[in-house]
Amino acid sequence: WGVLVTLLLLVAACQGGASPSGAPDQAALALPGPSLAAFWGHPVDVADLAPPPHADIAYWDASKAVFPTLHPVEPEEDLEREFADEIFAARPPMTEWEGLGDGPLKRTNFFLMQRAYPLDTLPVGGYAARVAQTQRLTPLEAAETLPKWQNIGPASMLNSSMGAQKVNTSGRVTALVVDPRDSDVVYLGAAQGGVWKTTDGGDSWTPLTDDQPSLAVGAIALDPKNPDIVYVGTGEPTSGLDNYYGAGILKSTDAGQTWTRLGADAFGGMGIARILVNPNDTKIVYAASSMTGTQGPAQPPRGVFRSNDGGQTWKSLLSCSNCFGASDLEMDPRNVNVLYASFWGYGVYKSTDGGDNWGQLLQGLPDPQQFRVGRVILTISPSNPSILYASYQVTVPGQYDGALVFKTTDGGASWTQISTGGYNYCGQQCWYSHTFEVSPNDPNVVYAGGMANYTTAANNQFVIRQVVVKSPDSGGSWQ
């Protein structure tokens, strides 16, 4: 189940006092890094974001880096104008142009661009021909050397995407955990569908949180000593326009039959990227919070928080008010006081005392002052916790925009870029379609997942690259 959960997630996260009111501790640490005005789209107060000097740090050298070559950065094309007729054909006339804003049509443009290739526009009658062809097609058998996938729910997966015509489309799975006592018991979280549970290995599913104040799910965690205790972080912690904010953390002590909402002041209006439960003292719970694509009515500081009483109250450990927030959180399974956190726009931080104190990890990693760093995903090797991987969303102006993977073998003291075999697995959508996992048994076996965004002409044939790739040798080769 360990590897299966990893793959499923790829396709579809001490001591110290707590604030008595449950509100986050306002004495948050200032995060060194760049202004996020360009990243988030509005001015921010950079007074508390000034970086300390790092003259002795040997950052990642972009001039010597090897970038994936299958998806090069190309000049911006005015696809909105090019596909305007197709995009708006089924819509009523607009009386007022609303402006481009963050470019919400770019996903539709990309969808159309793939289907028009190698032409510049969609051929007349192309959509009708595609529908007719789809009805005639039978499922394609994968190569014998590749794993075979079977949908197990919660509902029939009729389509994986949608266009201008409304169709039944599968939802996004954002969290998945397996009961360690019984691998047939699985909890699943959906982007805006709440929490579902199966007790028969996926043959049937039951919704658990339809009556809760938020159906947006970002993370699920089980108490290691008592897996009937379930924590659900509400709010999808990514920057998509249809990612909804949450209402705090839901806790169940009876395997999902009833729920209590916790951390409303600390996490209301945010998304939860990760929840970790200390296996030695399960009263100690950590949560990583961030903003979402839609902003909630409250905007509390976001970052890394700790509860010493099973989620009743929370203390801010590393947070900020002028950034997007924490994108991931990992715990050393052999030393639970060692934590690693990643922040949108900044990079990776480490604590060796359960979160009371933090230091930024910079040696060999991209300098956030020089490059635009977005979402950063972490994964730690359970079999060798000194080995971690950090998958960075990085923009190098004029050269590259996508994922770069870095590896450390010394607990974060130094990092080196690893190859992704020329495969930019999340393209220019690493702010959402972006995940990286390591095998629980072998620290050199890693999986990368994102989106099928590669189109190339090879012998006049149209090629779509894989969504999920695997490397058996720490990125030396991919399949």
PDB file of C-alpha atoms in Angstrom, residues 32-35 51 345-347 366-373:
ATOM      1  CA  PRO A  32      14.083  36.189   4.341  1.00  0.00           C
ATOM      2  CA  GLY A  33      13.266  36.315   0.655  1.00  0.00           C
ATOM      3  CA  PRO A  34      12.004  38.398  -2.251  1.00  0.00           C
ATOM      4  CA  SER A  35       8.995  40.637  -2.505  1.00  0.00           C
ATOM      5  CA  PRO A  51      17.103  38.928   3.862  1.00  0.00           C
ATOM      6  CA  GLY A 345       8.666  32.088  -2.657  1.00  0.00           C
ATOM      7  CA  TYR A 346      11.409  31.351  -0.128  1.00  0.00           C
ATOM      8  CA  GLY A 347      12.562  27.751  -0.025  1.00  0.00           C
ATOM      9  CA  PRO A 366      18.223  28.493  -5.746  1.00  0.00           C
ATOM     10  CA  ASP A 367      18.691  31.957  -4.281  1.00  0.00           C
ATOM     11  CA  PRO A 368      15.172  33.350  -3.784  1.00  0.00           C
ATOM     12  CA  GLN A 369      16.616  36.846  -4.172  1.00  0.00           C
ATOM     13  CA  GLN A 370      17.760  36.078  -7.709  1.00  0.00           C
ATOM     14  CA  PHE A 371      15.120  33.731  -9.082  1.00  0.00           C
ATOM     15  CA  ARG A 372      11.380  33.605  -8.802  1.00  0.00           C
ATOM     16  CA  VAL A 373      10.739  30.622  -6.530  1.00  0.00           C
TER      17      VAL A 373
END
